[in-house]
CSV table of C-alpha atoms in Angstrom, one decimal:
chain,number,residue,atom,x,y,z
Z,153,ILE,CA,13.8,-31.8,18.8
Z,154,TYR,CA,11.4,-33.9,17.0
Z,155,SER,CA,11.4,-36.4,14.3
Z,156,LEU,CA,9.1,-36.4,11.4
Z,157,ASP,CA,6.5,-38.5,12.9
Z,158,GLU,CA,6.1,-35.9,15.6
Z,159,ARG,CA,8.1,-37.9,18.5
Z,160,PRO,CA,10.2,-35.9,20.8
Z,161,LEU,CA,13.8,-36.8,20.6
Z,162,GLY,CA,15.4,-34.2,23.2
Z,163,LEU,CA,16.3,-30.7,23.7
Z,164,ALA,CA,18.7,-28.4,21.6
Z,165,PRO,CA,20.4,-25.5,23.1
Z,166,LEU,CA,19.4,-22.1,21.3
Z,167,PRO,CA,21.9,-19.0,21.1
Z,168,GLY,CA,20.6,-16.2,23.5
Z,169,ALA,CA,21.8,-13.7,20.8
Z,170,ALA,CA,19.1,-14.7,18.7
Z,171,PHE,CA,16.4,-16.4,20.6
Z,172,ASN,CA,16.2,-14.4,24.1
Z,173,VAL,CA,15.6,-10.8,22.9
Z,174,PRO,CA,12.6,-8.5,24.3
Z,175,VAL,CA,9.7,-8.6,21.4
Z,176,ARG,CA,9.3,-5.2,20.3
Z,177,ILE,CA,6.1,-4.6,18.6
Z,178,ASP,CA,6.8,-1.4,16.9
Z,179,ILE,CA,10.1,-3.5,14.9
Z,180,LEU,CA,7.9,-6.4,14.0
Z,181,HIS,CA,5.3,-3.9,12.7
Z,182,ARG,CA,7.9,-1.8,10.6
Z,183,VAL,CA,9.2,-5.4,9.1
Z,184,VAL,CA,5.9,-7.0,8.5
Z,185,ARG,CA,5.2,-3.4,6.5
Z,186,TYR,CA,8.3,-3.6,4.8
Z,187,TRP,CA,8.1,-7.3,3.4
Z,188,ARG,CA,4.3,-7.0,2.3
Z,189,ALA,CA,5.3,-3.8,0.5
Z,190,LYS,CA,7.9,-5.4,-1.3
Z,191,TRP,CA,6.0,-8.2,-2.2
Z,192,GLN,CA,3.1,-6.0,-3.4
Z,193,GLN,CA,2.7,-6.4,-7.3
Z,194,GLY,CA,1.7,-2.9,-8.1
Z,195,THR,CA,0.7,-3.3,-11.9
Z,196,HIS,CA,-2.7,-1.4,-11.6
Z,197,LYS,CA,-3.4,1.1,-14.3
Z,198,ALA,CA,-6.0,3.2,-15.9
Z,199,LYS,CA,-5.9,5.4,-18.8
Z,200,SER,CA,-5.6,9.3,-18.5
Z,201,ARG,CA,-7.1,11.8,-20.8
Z,202,ALA,CA,-4.3,11.7,-23.3
Z,203,GLU,CA,-4.0,8.1,-23.3
Z,204,VAL,CA,-7.8,7.3,-24.6
Z,205,SER,CA,-8.5,7.0,-27.9
Z,206,GLY,CA,-10.4,10.1,-29.6
Z,207,GLY,CA,-11.2,13.5,-28.8
Z,208,GLY,CA,-8.9,15.3,-30.9
Z,209,LYS,CA,-11.5,18.0,-32.2
Z,210,LYS,CA,-13.6,20.4,-30.1
Z,211,PRO,CA,-16.9,19.1,-29.6
Z,212,TRP,CA,-18.7,22.8,-30.2
Z,213,ASN,CA,-17.9,26.0,-30.5
Z,214,GLN,CA,-16.6,28.3,-27.3
Z,215,LYS,CA,-19.2,30.8,-28.0
Z,216,LYS,CA,-23.0,31.4,-28.9
Z,217,THR,CA,-24.1,27.6,-28.3
Z,218,GLY,CA,-25.3,28.4,-24.9
Z,219,ARG,CA,-23.6,25.4,-23.9
Z,220,ALA,CA,-20.7,25.0,-20.9
Z,221,ARG,CA,-17.3,25.4,-22.7
Z,222,GLN,CA,-15.5,21.7,-23.6
Z,223,GLY,CA,-12.3,21.2,-25.0
Z,224,SER,CA,-12.3,17.7,-26.0
Z,225,ILE,CA,-14.7,14.4,-25.3
Z,226,ARG,CA,-12.2,12.5,-23.4
Z,227,SER,CA,-11.9,14.8,-20.5
Z,228,PRO,CA,-12.3,13.1,-17.0
Z,229,LEU,CA,-15.7,14.8,-16.5
Z,230,TRP,CA,-17.1,12.9,-19.7
Z,231,LYS,CA,-18.4,9.3,-19.9
Z,232,GLY,CA,-15.5,7.1,-21.7
Z,233,GLY,CA,-13.1,9.9,-20.9
Z,234,GLY,CA,-9.8,9.1,-19.1
Z,235,VAL,CA,-9.3,9.2,-15.2
Z,236,SER,CA,-7.7,12.0,-13.4
Z,237,HIS,CA,-4.7,11.2,-11.3
Z,238,ALA,CA,-5.3,7.8,-12.7
Z,239,PRO,CA,-3.5,4.7,-11.2
Z,240,ARG,CA,0.4,4.1,-12.4
Z,241,PRO,CA,2.5,1.0,-12.3
Z,242,ARG,CA,4.8,1.3,-9.8
Z,243,SER,CA,7.0,-0.3,-6.9
Z,244,HIS,CA,5.7,-0.1,-3.3
Z,245,ALA,CA,9.0,-1.0,-1.7
Z,246,HIS,CA,10.7,1.1,0.6
Z,247,ALA,CA,13.9,0.9,2.2
Z,248,LEU,CA,14.5,-0.4,5.9
Z,249,PRO,CA,18.0,-1.0,7.3
Z,250,ARG,CA,19.4,-4.2,7.7
Z,251,SER,CA,19.9,-3.8,11.2
Z,252,THR,CA,16.3,-3.1,11.8
Z,253,ARG,CA,15.3,-6.6,9.4
Z,254,LEU,CA,17.6,-8.7,11.6
Z,255,LEU,CA,16.2,-7.4,14.9
Z,256,GLY,CA,12.7,-8.2,13.5
Z,257,MET,CA,13.7,-11.6,12.8
Z,258,ARG,CA,15.4,-12.2,16.2
Z,259,CYS,CA,11.7,-10.5,18.2
Z,260,ALA,CA,9.7,-12.8,15.9
Z,261,LEU,CA,11.9,-16.0,16.9
Z,262,SER,CA,11.7,-15.0,20.6
Z,263,ALA,CA,7.9,-14.6,20.4
Z,264,LYS,CA,7.4,-17.9,18.6
Z,265,ILE,CA,9.5,-19.5,21.5
Z,266,ASN,CA,7.7,-17.6,24.3
Z,267,GLU,CA,4.7,-19.0,23.0
Z,268,GLY,CA,6.0,-22.5,22.6
Z,269,ARG,CA,5.3,-22.5,18.9
Z,270,PHE,CA,9.0,-23.0,17.9
Z,271,PHE,CA,9.8,-26.6,16.7
Z,272,VAL,CA,13.1,-28.1,15.5
Z,273,VAL,CA,13.1,-31.2,13.1
Z,274,ASP,CA,15.8,-33.6,13.4
Z,275,ASP,CA,15.9,-34.3,9.5
Z,276,LEU,CA,13.8,-34.2,6.7
């Protein structure tokens, strides 16, 4: 236990069920991926060919021009056209069982203690 001015005040007993768990890298990886995906904003968006303005009329006739057939000037092949398979706003979060998340927290606390980077502050 430390004071706010970083003076050691003594030792505190810690429960072994939470602080003496074998560190499992696979569980830590799953929990970190879960939280980072949950925090990801997911507001990316681009317009598809249906959302780009214009392009209602066929640019030229289907036959007898010698040019390639085209149906709209807003096709993804054209400059100023829509984006094919455009990104859509969505949530990136995925499910992770509560027991796995708690095990991840216990593994993280145990790893901190094993590295000597876990400190308890007496009073704020």
